[in-house]
Each structure stands twice: as structure tokens, then as C-alpha cells.
Amino acid sequence: MPLELKTVATPHVPVRYLEGGSGAPLVFLHGAGGALANDAFLNRLAEKYHVYAPLLPGYGDSEECHELRDMLDFTLHGWDVVEALGLTDPILVGHSMGGMIAAEMAAVAPHDVTRLALICPAGLWLDAHPIPDIFATLPYEMPKLLFHDVEAGTRLLTAGLSFGDPKFLQTYLVTNARQLGMAGKILFPIPERGLATRLYRIKAKTVLIWGDSDKLIPPAYAHGFKKGIAGAELVSIPEAGHMVTLEKTEQVVQAIGRVA
Amino acid sequence: MKFTWFNLMPWPYLPDDFREKNRSVWVDIDQRLFDPVKSHEVYNTYLDLLEYAADVGFDAVGCNEHHQNGYGIMPSPNIIAAALARRTKDTALVVLGNSIALYNPPVRVAEEFAMLDCISGGRLVAGFPVGTSMDTNFCYGQIPALTREKYEEAHDLIIKAWTTRDPFAFNGRYTKLRHVNIWPRPIQQPHPPIHIPGGGSVETYDFCIDNTYSYSYLSFSGYIRGKALLDGYWRRVEERGVPDRSPYRAGFAQTICVADTDAEAERLYKEHIDYFYNRCLHVHGGFADAPGYRTIKTIQTGALSQYAPPTGYSKLTWKDLIEQGHVVAGSPETVRQRLEELAKSLHVGNLFCLLHVGNMPKEKCMYSTKLFAEKVMPKLRNVFPEYADDDRFWCHPIKQVKPGNLPSEKAALESVGAAR
């Protein structure tokens, strides 16, 4: 059964979130691409956990929130959502940009998170391994950054879409402007907002999950996180790219199980 | 009509295979293609041409700001304007303009524009672009979704700095200053006239309307395509109940080439037009609009990037470019007719004449400029007679001092008793 899309009130805006499954409560924070109710990974997670996947303001059909401007705003918004959902110490999981937010949440409130899973999180910067500029990347160039199996990834991303159709193009541009516009507040022009200096505060039992052939946030970044978070365990997954959640769903769910 | 001779300052030595070998003329252009030694002559030639345009009677000379860009090697228009302030007289200096979201603190712009207004004796027309996504976001790293908010705050600070006589504190979100007290301040009161270059954002229409600023559309796609956008502006003027429809509320940039005959124009300018459209406008699509830079409202009105023409410029012939109005070229009479059509159909009083194009050599540019000044401009001066007295959007110079008015060295030394 797919997850249900619901709404919860927070101090700034009503927040849309996907909910489903049963078990220990798990909050999943999505990446810059957003989250959908039919996401295979979220649905698989829901077989083991009670999953809550809030959409950032501006994502999907959710309301935009101009009050959220910087990393601290995003981080506190994350905690506002957890509180609004009535949760205490949920398993916190974040992918990519969501991993960056989850790590910040765990760093600002170290006693409120005991289990943390970061799936190829953003948030650090290494000059020797520059992260590609997704804001200047054309849609057809995305699959090779996101997937190990580029052909399969392309099919997944472009199913039934045509940029030649002006109407579709406009819808696409609006969605992109809302979603990546919002993401840009913490990812543009370089996805680094000082997280490295705060990682030491994280007390949660942490697992880092990385696709071995991640071209967007190369596995070199795993070592920065591992070094910064005491006792963090790294699970690297072969033959998987940045969208490791879709390419190796089962292995990611199992890896989350190492802390949850 | 007010005529501004506007120069982009393109780099004229982009190789023939530029398109094939380079992703973009802007942002990540190969820096090795810039030759600093050659640029000495390039910059000085462009300054000479701007001065020449002032000499032959243009109302203004104009420049603008671009970064990391092969068709505009003018990261600081204020430096160009300063050079022009000294070598021109009675000609407005249209600096279109300073991208105010990029400066920290933005009072720097208030100060530099004040200096330009003082040096030029009140000849400054100031411009404040939000800036293209290429310059503002990709080159200067401003966060797309926050750019406009930062821009508006910078604008408020600059106007307040220009118009407040006592030191004040400015507690902005992006700029916090305990003591704002610019020295010098501009000659023109309450401040120099302001032109805002825009690309079709509804918010920019309103901004110009609310502040009585002139809205300028600086496109390269010409007046036929520009019509939809200017129509949108004038509709907005009407919707907002603005008391008059002065054409000086709007400006438009148009590429123009004049020769003795239409055929001569094609023969002389075709290669330079081709250079401009096929090398200078070769911009990577991913740089055109960083997501979040344009508001949802603007995207929904259908204003998409000018850098993505449906067919692509590379496929357009000289004939296409002329017929579709991208370029206005031909004999003085042909050009006059088309520009009259432009002025009336777009209802614009400020024309930014792009008479230097791509890799055009100086001789051709002077020829085209002179023909325009002598045979076209006088006949178009009075297209809007009913607004002839509207000077709200133009500068108000004071009596000019002549640069270089030192006494002879001998006289100077004698007068202080130094010479025996």
C-alpha cells in the first residue's frame, strides 16, 4: 500500500508529509529531487518502520515558505516538523540534501537523536573532489550524475516526458524553480554551510550509506563524515550511484537496520 | 526620443570554431582566449568609439556590467563611465547599471554613482539591474531564490543613502551598517534618474511603476519579439492606474547597422552579425536561469529566457534576422522606417542603439554610427511630440567645467611666485 499524503501544521507553514507502515517511527528527509508516494524505497522502509517523510516547503504540492532562508532555518524547521508530528527521538534518515539537514539537526540537538542514517549526504566540500553544479545541469545530463546504471536511470527520470512540449516545459520549470529554488538556499553555489565544524556534536549511533559509484557526491566525502562523527559506521554499496536508494533498495534498508 | 549609443564591449577574437569547442561564452568561457595585451587596444578602441558617438550627437553613451563574459568585457561599468566623464561633455552617461545585489555593502554603489555624477556634472543616468542569472548567481554566487530580496534591500539602502542628510543606521537582513553617511553625494536631486533593465519579471514592472523608474528591456532578439514583453509592461502600467503613459517610462535595446543601401548593409555587416549571434550568444542552457532566480509568477506568465530562442540563432540567415527584427539594418531610410515602427509599436522613448556588433572593426562602426547620427536620428527625434517636455527619466546637468582647464605651467608657477 503506497504511503499517504497528509498535512501537519508547523509554526511557519502547513507541511505536507507522506506517512505509512508500522514499527519504530522513522523520519525520512528527502534530497533535492523531492519524494513521491510511490517511491519504492520509502515503501520498502514502511514494511519495517512507521515512516514519516515530510516534504520541504515548495516541494510537491506543498506551500512555499519564504521565512526559511538559511541552514539554521532549515534545521529548526526540521525539528518543528518532528515536534508537530508528535515524535520523540525518531530514527532520523536523510538522503543527499536531506542527509545534510538530518546531520545538522543531530548536531544542534544531540540529545534528541540517538539513531541516524545518512545516505550520501551533502554538506561538506573537498576542493580535490568538487561536487558538480546541479543548478547548471541540464535535465538530460542528470542521469549520469545520479545513477550507476545510466540507461535504467534515464528511463526512470524521463518516462513519458518531452521538453519539446511548451506546456510540459512550463510545468517542469515551475516545479524546478520551486524545488531547486528552495534547495538552492542551502546548496547554492556550494553545498557547504559549516557542517564540518559541527559534526563533533553528533551523539547518535550513525551509519553512513554510500553508492560506490556516486558521481554527484563522490564516496571521498564519506570519509569526511566518518572522521567527524565519533563511531560512525560506513556501509558502501557496490554498483550503485547517488540514487542508491532506488538502485539498491534492499541493501540500503538493511544498512539502516544497523542503527535502527 | 533619446538615443543612447550603447556598447557591450565584445571580445572580437573568438575563434571560428568557438561554438564547437566551447560550452559557453559566459561563466566558464576559456580564459586563455582573452589576450590581455590585445585587450589594451580593444578597450581603448571601444572608449574611442563611445567618445566618437558623443561627438556626433548621441544624447547619451552607455555601458553595462557583465562578468566572465566574452561579449561583454566590462565587469566594472563605473571604470568605463569615469573615463567617459572626463572625455565627453553635454552627453548623458547611462550606466545600465550596477548589479546592486552583488556588492557588500551596497553603499559602495551609492558612493561610486555619486562620484560619477559629481565628476560628470550631473550627467549620470543610473541603472540597477537585478542582473542575469549568469552574472548574479553563477559568477557572483548569489543564492537564486534570495537574489530579489537582497536586491530590493540594496536599492532601499542606496536611495536612503542618497537622500538622507544625517548619518543613519541601516539594519537590513543582508546589510547591517551602524553609520551610513556617504561622502560625496550626487549633484542631481533628489538623486540621479534611474533606469532598470529587466527581462520580463512582473516584480520588476511593478518596481519601476512604484518608483517612477524607466523600465528597459535589453534583449538581442529585436523589437518584434520584444513586443510581447513591452506590451506586458504597458498593460501593467494601465492595471496599476499610472497617471500617464510617457514613452520615457520604457527603453529598448536594438542592434542597428546603417549603410548607404540595404545591399551594402548586408555586404558590410553580415559577418559581424553572424559573429555576434553565433559566438557571442553561445550560452550554455544550464546557465540561463538558475532555478529559483525567476519567480513562479514570472515563469507562469511565460517569460522564458531570451537565450533559448525556439529555433536557435545558428540556423538564422541574414534575411531571417532582418525580417524577424532581431537586427535593424539597411539604408538610412530603411532603418528610419523600422525604428519608427519599433518606437511606436513598443511605445518606447529611450532607444539603446547597439551600433557596434561583435567583431566589427572601428571604421565600419564609425561609418554606421555617423550615418545613423546624421540621417536617421534627426528624423526620429520627435516621434512622441506630446511627451517632449517629460524630463523625469533623464539627467539634469549643471554648467560643465572643461576637463584640462589648468593654467599653463608657466602661469601657474608665476602666480604662486615660484618662477623667477
XYZ file of C-alpha atoms in Angstrom:
680
model
C 0.000 0.000 0.000
C 1.517 3.351 -1.031
C 2.180 5.968 1.579
C -0.497 8.516 2.324
C -0.013 12.243 1.751
C -1.076 14.239 4.797
C -0.663 17.713 6.261
C 0.579 18.881 9.628
C 0.631 22.438 10.977
C 4.005 23.960 11.904
C 4.766 27.480 13.187
C 5.571 28.763 9.674
C 3.521 26.807 7.132
C 1.419 23.669 6.895
C 3.796 20.861 5.969
C 2.885 18.014 3.665
C 4.232 14.611 4.597
C 3.991 11.031 3.460
C 3.086 8.504 6.108
C 2.747 4.738 6.190
C 3.843 1.447 7.680
C 4.241 0.381 11.253
C 7.084 -0.190 13.654
C 9.526 2.238 15.196
C 8.946 5.811 13.997
C 11.375 6.844 11.249
C 11.612 10.309 9.744
C 12.992 10.405 6.211
C 14.257 13.695 4.801
C 14.314 13.727 1.013
C 17.005 15.042 -1.342
C 16.803 17.966 -3.771
C 14.605 15.916 -6.120
C 11.808 15.547 -3.547
C 9.777 12.500 -2.546
C 6.789 10.714 -4.066
C 4.188 8.442 -2.502
C 5.084 5.618 -4.887
C 8.799 5.766 -4.097
C 9.940 2.131 -3.964
C 12.473 2.800 -1.231
C 10.031 4.563 1.100
C 7.511 1.798 0.590
C 10.063 -0.847 1.402
C 11.050 1.091 4.539
C 7.387 1.198 5.531
C 7.397 -2.595 5.729
C 9.712 -2.312 8.751
C 9.082 1.106 10.225
C 6.401 3.706 10.759
C 7.653 6.103 8.068
C 7.118 9.857 8.063
C 8.590 11.667 5.034
C 7.951 15.420 5.265
C 8.227 17.495 2.092
C 10.239 20.666 2.373
C 8.112 23.773 1.742
C 7.850 24.313 -2.020
C 8.172 20.603 -2.778
C 5.336 18.734 -4.437
C 2.051 20.484 -3.790
C 3.218 21.984 -0.509
C 3.148 25.659 0.292
C 6.347 27.704 -0.099
C 7.903 29.277 2.949
C 9.897 32.462 2.474
C 10.830 32.540 6.160
C 13.224 29.664 5.614
C 16.377 31.251 4.242
C 19.464 29.639 5.681
C 20.809 26.444 7.177
C 19.725 27.230 10.718
C 16.184 27.952 9.488
C 16.082 24.605 7.671
C 17.475 22.779 10.689
C 14.998 24.254 13.141
C 12.191 23.691 10.657
C 13.173 20.010 10.723
C 12.733 19.964 14.482
C 9.464 21.901 14.212
C 8.149 19.144 11.943
C 9.278 16.351 14.269
C 7.543 18.110 17.126
C 4.399 18.759 15.089
C 4.248 15.069 14.222
C 4.343 14.319 17.956
C 7.505 12.237 17.706
C 10.290 11.789 20.246
C 13.686 10.548 19.151
C 12.599 9.059 15.814
C 15.132 7.200 13.696
C 16.413 10.048 11.547
C 17.276 9.211 7.935
C 18.264 11.677 5.245
C 19.313 11.338 1.645
C 21.635 13.855 -0.054
C 20.319 17.338 0.861
C 18.076 15.614 3.406
C 21.181 13.987 4.874
C 22.721 17.417 5.272
C 19.644 18.643 7.139
C 19.486 15.481 9.265
C 23.136 15.844 10.242
C 22.586 19.483 11.194
C 19.517 18.503 13.253
C 21.567 15.892 15.071
C 24.366 18.410 15.666
C 22.171 21.195 17.072
C 20.139 18.845 19.290
C 22.499 15.933 20.014
C 20.377 14.570 22.874
C 17.255 14.314 20.744
C 18.636 11.912 18.125
C 20.042 8.542 19.075
C 19.825 6.810 15.665
C 20.962 8.492 12.480
C 21.331 7.210 8.921
C 22.917 9.493 6.351
C 22.616 8.341 2.754
C 25.277 10.063 0.620
C 24.633 13.330 2.440
C 25.579 16.767 1.158
C 27.095 19.327 3.493
C 30.852 19.036 3.125
C 33.191 20.371 0.459
C 36.525 18.987 -0.665
C 38.467 21.038 -3.202
C 40.009 17.862 -4.573
C 36.560 16.369 -5.264
C 34.298 19.239 -6.406
C 30.604 18.353 -6.431
C 29.033 19.013 -9.881
C 26.887 22.137 -10.146
C 23.386 20.658 -10.301
C 21.936 24.141 -10.794
C 23.689 24.429 -14.160
C 22.987 20.840 -15.162
C 20.516 20.277 -17.975
C 17.824 17.661 -17.340
C 19.256 15.199 -19.842
C 22.643 15.401 -18.118
C 21.246 14.365 -14.726
C 21.047 10.566 -15.091
C 24.786 10.141 -15.466
C 25.327 12.050 -12.219
C 22.635 10.165 -10.340
C 22.805 6.548 -11.429
C 25.284 3.726 -11.713
C 23.171 2.198 -14.471
C 22.720 5.349 -16.537
C 20.377 3.771 -19.077
C 17.973 2.444 -16.483
C 18.223 5.735 -14.601
C 17.366 7.720 -17.723
C 14.259 5.613 -18.271
C 13.249 6.249 -14.680
C 13.712 10.021 -14.929
C 12.271 10.712 -18.355
C 9.399 8.245 -18.579
C 6.834 9.863 -20.834
C 8.269 13.366 -20.621
C 9.117 15.667 -23.502
C 10.859 19.001 -23.117
C 9.689 19.857 -26.637
C 6.159 20.370 -25.333
C 5.904 24.003 -24.119
C 3.182 23.168 -21.643
C 5.223 20.419 -20.065
C 8.292 22.657 -20.149
C 6.460 25.334 -18.219
C 5.242 22.856 -15.603
C 8.742 21.486 -15.354
C 10.243 24.964 -14.948
C 7.735 25.904 -12.259
C 8.413 22.692 -10.328
C 12.130 23.132 -10.740
C 12.021 26.785 -9.697
C 10.047 25.892 -6.561
C 12.005 22.832 -5.553
C 15.552 23.616 -6.602
C 14.952 27.267 -5.751
C 14.262 26.147 -2.187
C 17.156 23.669 -2.197
C 19.441 26.404 -3.519
C 19.125 28.269 -0.247
C 21.394 25.673 1.351
C 23.065 24.079 -1.689
C 23.902 27.025 -3.970
C 26.535 27.781 -5.130
C 28.457 25.287 -2.992
C 26.612 22.809 -0.749
C 28.584 23.626 2.370
C 27.287 25.628 5.308
C 29.850 24.886 8.011
C 28.590 21.417 8.932
C 32.172 20.112 9.234
C 32.735 22.337 12.265
C 29.608 20.971 13.986
C 29.800 17.232 13.237
C 31.658 16.573 16.512
C 28.440 17.398 18.408
C 26.547 14.441 16.969
C 25.991 11.773 19.636
C 23.697 9.467 17.664
C 24.705 5.990 16.617
C 25.337 6.782 12.965
C 25.522 4.815 9.752
C 26.794 6.364 6.519
C 25.473 4.729 3.374
C 27.131 5.409 0.037
C 26.850 4.165 -3.521
C 30.329 3.221 -4.668
C 29.906 4.964 -7.986
C 28.175 8.101 -6.760
C 29.169 10.788 -9.295
C 27.276 13.620 -7.609
C 28.710 13.363 -4.102
C 31.715 11.075 -4.563
C 32.438 8.475 -1.851
C 35.501 10.540 -0.850
C 33.015 12.565 1.184
C 32.128 9.528 3.279
C 35.499 9.797 4.936
C 34.910 13.404 5.944
C 31.688 12.398 7.677
C 33.230 9.294 9.222
C 36.086 11.316 10.626
C 33.733 13.969 12.003
C 31.134 11.745 13.687
C 32.506 9.619 16.506
C 31.910 5.914 15.927
C 30.097 6.337 12.609
C 29.976 3.190 10.535
C 30.319 3.315 6.766
C 28.404 0.936 4.518
C 29.482 1.327 0.915
C 27.319 -0.340 -1.673
C 28.842 -1.593 -4.945
C 27.303 -0.873 -8.351
C 25.186 1.982 -7.068
C 25.204 5.724 -7.745
C 23.765 8.690 -5.887
C 20.265 7.239 -6.148
C 21.438 4.203 -4.223
C 18.020 4.122 -2.554
C 16.467 3.172 -5.887
C 19.338 1.177 -7.343
C 19.992 -0.975 -4.245
C 16.872 -0.525 -2.169
C 17.229 -3.699 -0.127
C 20.821 -3.079 0.828
C 20.069 0.467 1.959
C 17.164 -0.734 4.118
C 19.430 -3.354 5.658
C 22.147 -0.789 6.299
C 19.664 1.460 8.112
C 18.885 -1.580 10.236
C 22.392 -1.422 11.647
C 21.426 1.545 13.788
C 17.669 1.147 13.979
C 13.263 60.105 -28.450
C 16.503 59.758 -26.535
C 19.303 57.894 -28.272
C 21.986 56.131 -26.300
C 24.980 54.705 -28.105
C 25.389 51.543 -26.138
C 28.436 49.364 -26.186
C 28.657 45.806 -24.898
C 32.423 45.622 -25.449
C 32.567 42.162 -27.005
C 35.828 40.292 -27.272
C 36.495 40.381 -31.026
C 38.917 37.455 -31.250
C 36.736 34.413 -30.525
C 37.943 31.688 -32.907
C 35.876 30.358 -35.818
C 35.289 27.058 -34.052
C 34.303 28.753 -30.793
C 30.847 27.158 -30.734
C 32.122 23.676 -31.333
C 34.952 23.824 -28.840
C 33.381 25.838 -26.015
C 30.356 25.134 -23.886
C 29.551 28.764 -23.183
C 30.647 32.318 -23.930
C 29.658 33.191 -20.386
C 30.564 31.897 -16.909
C 33.052 29.160 -17.823
C 34.461 30.601 -21.074
C 38.055 29.536 -21.707
C 40.107 32.286 -20.111
C 43.023 31.561 -22.439
C 41.009 33.130 -25.265
C 41.404 36.504 -23.564
C 44.678 38.185 -24.505
C 45.484 40.977 -22.041
C 47.964 42.606 -24.424
C 45.421 42.733 -27.258
C 42.801 43.977 -24.822
C 44.746 47.192 -24.378
C 43.807 48.179 -27.901
C 40.331 46.654 -27.707
C 39.345 48.643 -24.611
C 40.787 51.863 -25.943
C 39.101 51.448 -29.319
C 35.759 50.942 -27.601
C 36.316 54.023 -25.462
C 37.253 55.964 -28.617
C 34.035 54.814 -30.271
C 31.957 55.848 -27.274
C 33.584 59.281 -27.354
C 33.006 59.458 -31.086
C 29.312 58.727 -30.571
C 29.155 61.563 -28.059
C 30.835 63.851 -30.590
C 28.410 63.069 -33.390
C 25.418 63.962 -31.258
C 24.022 60.980 -29.403
C 22.099 62.006 -26.300
C 23.996 59.507 -24.233
C 26.698 56.926 -24.215
C 26.023 53.771 -22.277
C 27.700 50.804 -20.732
C 26.717 47.893 -18.527
C 28.049 45.213 -16.229
C 28.851 41.611 -17.093
C 31.128 39.044 -15.572
C 33.160 36.201 -17.067
C 31.646 37.011 -20.417
C 33.095 37.026 -23.931
C 30.608 39.512 -25.353
C 30.883 41.990 -22.546
C 34.348 42.599 -21.149
C 33.050 45.254 -18.779
C 32.924 43.843 -15.234
C 33.043 47.402 -13.910
C 30.984 49.873 -15.939
C 31.911 52.578 -13.453
C 35.511 52.488 -14.628
C 34.365 52.991 -18.213
C 31.931 55.721 -17.189
C 34.681 57.508 -15.260
C 36.880 57.562 -18.333
C 33.950 58.865 -20.392
C 33.046 61.503 -17.815
C 36.371 63.174 -18.448
C 36.330 62.981 -22.224
C 32.736 63.887 -23.022
C 30.656 66.981 -22.453
C 26.890 67.532 -22.539
C 26.316 63.834 -23.168
C 24.478 61.728 -20.627
C 26.316 58.769 -19.156
C 23.910 55.882 -18.918
C 25.377 53.258 -16.639
C 22.894 50.460 -17.011
C 23.981 49.659 -14.468
C 25.416 48.287 -11.261
C 24.061 44.928 -10.136
C 23.380 46.038 -6.622
C 22.714 42.606 -5.114
C 26.390 41.830 -5.717
C 28.002 44.485 -3.569
C 28.753 44.285 0.072
C 27.932 46.753 1.373
C 25.830 48.278 -1.436
C 26.651 51.800 -0.247
C 29.715 51.335 -2.434
C 27.367 51.797 -5.407
C 25.771 54.893 -3.826
C 29.249 56.347 -3.410
C 30.596 55.476 -6.849
C 27.488 56.695 -8.656
C 27.682 59.898 -6.605
C 31.294 60.321 -7.701
C 30.320 59.800 -11.330
C 27.510 62.314 -11.013
C 29.895 64.848 -9.470
C 32.745 64.301 -11.942
C 30.351 64.483 -14.909
C 28.476 67.482 -13.553
C 25.125 65.766 -13.181
C 25.189 63.722 -16.366
C 24.619 60.330 -14.779
C 21.639 58.127 -15.527
C 21.920 55.314 -13.011
C 20.863 51.740 -13.674
C 20.133 48.979 -11.187
C 19.728 45.563 -12.789
C 18.748 42.530 -10.761
C 21.265 41.005 -13.144
C 21.236 37.907 -15.268
C 21.419 34.522 -13.631
C 24.802 34.049 -15.334
C 26.342 37.097 -13.667
C 24.428 37.216 -10.419
C 24.114 33.567 -9.498
C 26.686 31.585 -11.406
C 29.577 34.102 -11.443
C 28.924 36.011 -8.251
C 27.364 33.215 -6.201
C 24.164 34.894 -5.047
C 21.521 32.403 -3.942
C 18.889 32.450 -6.702
C 15.758 32.429 -4.548
C 17.106 35.185 -2.300
C 18.535 37.458 -5.007
C 15.492 39.676 -5.418
C 15.022 40.224 -1.710
C 18.685 41.187 -1.432
C 18.357 43.454 -4.471
C 15.377 45.289 -3.028
C 17.123 45.811 0.256
C 20.234 47.151 -1.506
C 18.058 49.531 -3.506
C 16.379 50.890 -0.399
C 19.735 51.432 1.247
C 21.175 53.283 -1.763
C 18.184 55.598 -2.138
C 18.200 56.315 1.565
C 21.951 56.967 1.482
C 21.437 59.431 -1.391
C 18.542 61.287 0.145
C 19.270 61.380 3.879
C 21.395 64.261 5.152
C 22.240 62.910 8.580
C 24.072 59.688 9.429
C 21.658 56.805 9.938
C 21.756 53.157 10.943
C 20.628 50.515 8.480
C 19.512 47.238 9.955
C 18.872 45.142 6.869
C 18.744 41.382 6.598
C 21.720 41.286 4.254
C 23.483 44.510 5.157
C 23.922 45.887 8.637
C 25.590 49.269 8.965
C 25.688 51.394 12.068
C 26.793 54.588 10.331
C 25.624 55.369 6.814
C 26.792 58.794 5.722
C 28.045 58.868 2.147
C 30.579 61.457 1.157
C 30.363 62.577 -1.690
C 26.678 62.679 -2.552
C 25.208 63.168 -6.025
C 24.625 66.532 -7.693
C 21.212 65.575 -9.082
C 18.352 65.922 -6.613
C 16.826 64.006 -5.041
C 19.059 61.546 -6.912
C 20.060 60.696 -10.490
C 17.290 59.294 -12.698
C 17.069 55.524 -12.546
C 16.640 53.008 -15.332
C 16.014 49.385 -14.510
C 16.984 46.778 -17.076
C 14.633 43.823 -16.864
C 13.826 40.614 -18.640
C 10.094 40.366 -18.131
C 9.720 39.792 -14.402
C 6.372 41.058 -13.184
C 8.053 42.207 -9.977
C 10.399 44.460 -11.950
C 7.472 46.050 -13.840
C 5.885 46.934 -10.513
C 9.152 48.133 -9.046
C 9.583 50.638 -11.897
C 5.975 51.739 -11.710
C 6.057 52.239 -7.945
C 9.254 54.286 -8.025
C 8.849 56.178 -11.342
C 11.874 54.483 -12.856
C 12.269 53.733 -16.529
C 11.948 50.063 -17.474
C 14.474 48.912 -20.047
C 14.375 45.688 -21.961
C 17.856 44.851 -23.141
C 17.372 41.903 -25.421
C 19.209 40.826 -28.509
C 16.163 39.296 -30.093
C 14.858 42.532 -31.522
C 11.714 44.558 -31.436
C 9.268 42.109 -32.967
C 9.901 39.581 -30.216
C 10.282 42.338 -27.683
C 6.713 43.443 -28.270
C 5.066 40.807 -26.101
C 7.240 41.789 -23.193
C 6.752 45.542 -23.558
C 3.030 45.008 -24.076
C 3.050 43.187 -20.750
C 4.741 46.177 -19.173
C 2.288 48.709 -20.598
C -0.646 46.509 -19.580
C 0.753 46.520 -16.087
C 1.148 50.328 -16.197
C -2.526 50.539 -17.090
C -3.638 47.998 -14.485
C -1.782 49.881 -11.803
C -3.514 53.145 -12.703
C -0.325 55.075 -13.517
C -1.292 58.682 -14.399
C 0.464 58.814 -17.769
C 1.852 56.608 -20.490
C 5.047 58.530 -21.114
C 7.179 56.533 -23.561
C 10.163 57.524 -21.447
C 8.939 55.046 -18.867
C 10.454 52.431 -21.176
C 13.642 51.714 -23.037
C 14.646 49.108 -25.549
C 17.955 47.899 -26.957
C 18.171 47.208 -30.667
C 21.015 46.025 -32.862
C 21.286 48.504 -35.736
C 23.516 48.637 -38.838
C 23.333 51.529 -41.300
C 24.894 51.778 -44.777
C 24.160 53.690 -47.970
C 21.881 50.954 -49.248
C 20.237 47.810 -47.936
C 22.524 45.642 -50.049
C 25.576 47.477 -48.808
C 24.476 46.868 -45.234
C 24.364 43.137 -45.836
C 27.744 43.169 -47.534
C 29.411 45.193 -44.781
C 27.858 43.821 -41.622
C 26.741 40.268 -42.239
C 29.917 38.647 -40.915
C 29.860 40.709 -37.714
C 26.223 39.975 -37.078
C 26.982 36.315 -37.593
C 29.890 36.581 -35.145
C 27.634 38.125 -32.534
C 24.688 35.764 -32.805
C 26.679 32.592 -33.257
C 29.651 33.142 -30.996
C 28.773 35.895 -28.551
C 25.362 34.440 -27.741
C 26.569 30.884 -27.382
C 25.454 30.429 -23.781
C 25.157 27.041 -22.073
C 21.469 26.392 -21.440
C 22.156 25.348 -17.870
C 23.346 28.861 -17.060
C 20.303 30.667 -18.448
C 18.148 30.551 -15.341
C 19.302 29.114 -12.038
C 16.184 27.507 -10.501
C 14.624 29.973 -8.104
C 16.044 33.039 -9.865
C 12.789 33.749 -11.669
C 9.682 33.812 -9.574
C 6.861 31.370 -10.174
C 4.656 34.294 -11.169
C 7.065 35.245 -13.927
C 7.503 31.712 -15.252
C 3.753 31.325 -15.318
C 3.400 34.439 -17.465
C 5.549 32.606 -19.992
C 8.587 34.876 -19.948
C 11.283 32.331 -20.629
C 14.907 33.035 -21.266
C 15.939 35.148 -24.238
C 18.927 32.862 -24.602
C 16.807 29.986 -25.719
C 15.181 31.021 -28.998
C 12.943 28.210 -30.246
C 14.923 27.703 -33.429
C 18.383 28.615 -32.205
C 20.257 31.564 -33.681
C 22.705 29.372 -35.556
C 20.056 28.483 -38.108
C 19.037 32.068 -38.860
C 20.234 33.698 -42.078
C 20.825 37.427 -42.572
C 17.397 37.613 -44.192
C 15.757 35.875 -41.217
C 17.493 38.134 -38.731
C 16.320 41.232 -40.606
C 12.783 40.077 -41.312
C 12.222 38.883 -37.766
C 13.535 42.184 -36.457
C 16.464 40.786 -34.479
C 18.594 43.232 -36.431
C 17.529 46.537 -37.971
C 19.856 47.059 -40.925
C 19.872 48.829 -44.252
C 19.848 52.277 -45.775
C 19.110 55.262 -43.534
C 15.536 55.300 -44.824
C 15.013 51.574 -44.186
C 16.423 51.935 -40.699
C 14.330 55.029 -40.004
C 11.139 53.264 -41.033
C 11.815 50.236 -38.911
C 12.848 52.220 -35.867
C 9.762 54.376 -36.122
C 7.764 51.159 -36.181
C 9.778 49.955 -33.177
C 9.242 53.146 -31.179
C 5.532 53.289 -31.906
C 4.733 49.610 -31.583
C 6.667 49.179 -28.330
C 5.884 52.710 -27.167
C 9.455 53.340 -26.019
C 11.189 56.692 -25.799
C 14.664 55.532 -24.810
C 16.448 53.667 -27.562
C 19.675 51.882 -26.751
C 21.413 51.652 -30.088
C 23.726 48.672 -30.453
C 25.723 50.058 -33.348
C 28.845 48.161 -32.555
C 28.294 44.480 -33.208
C 30.510 41.508 -32.407
C 33.878 41.785 -34.105
C 33.004 44.872 -36.153
C 36.130 46.919 -36.925
C 36.205 50.536 -35.826
C 35.990 52.000 -39.349
C 32.715 50.250 -40.116
C 31.353 51.148 -36.737
C 32.168 54.837 -37.250
C 30.550 54.773 -40.681
C 27.362 53.200 -39.372
C 27.307 55.489 -36.342
C 27.790 58.642 -38.388
C 25.084 57.729 -40.890
C 22.736 56.991 -38.032
C 23.501 60.257 -36.254
C 23.155 62.367 -39.380
C 20.435 60.705 -41.391
C 18.302 58.681 -39.012
C 18.354 60.262 -35.568
C 17.129 63.749 -36.568
C 14.071 62.291 -38.282
C 13.099 60.236 -35.233
C 13.659 62.853 -32.572
C 10.050 63.888 -32.477
C 8.168 60.603 -32.610
C 6.426 61.463 -29.334
C 5.807 65.240 -29.517
C 3.257 65.203 -26.708
C 5.922 63.985 -24.272
C 8.712 66.289 -25.485
C 8.903 68.015 -22.106
C 8.999 64.891 -19.982
C 12.403 65.052 -18.316
C 11.650 62.861 -15.324
C 13.670 59.973 -16.658
C 16.716 61.901 -17.858
C 19.666 63.605 -16.209
C 19.898 67.310 -15.376
C 23.468 68.516 -15.854
C 24.818 71.669 -14.305
C 27.101 74.071 -16.177
C 30.063 71.965 -17.215
C 33.651 72.677 -16.404
C 36.094 71.738 -19.111
C 38.500 68.954 -18.229
C 42.098 70.083 -18.691
C 41.467 73.666 -17.632
C 44.668 74.081 -15.675
C 46.534 77.266 -16.472
C 49.788 76.899 -18.352
C 52.543 75.616 -16.152
C 54.364 78.914 -16.539
C 51.339 80.966 -15.484
C 50.664 78.682 -12.542
C 54.179 78.911 -11.227
C 54.287 82.655 -11.730
C 51.055 83.192 -9.857
C 52.407 81.481 -6.745
C 55.660 83.303 -7.051
C 57.667 80.193 -7.776
C 59.127 81.311 -11.106
C 61.930 83.808 -11.274
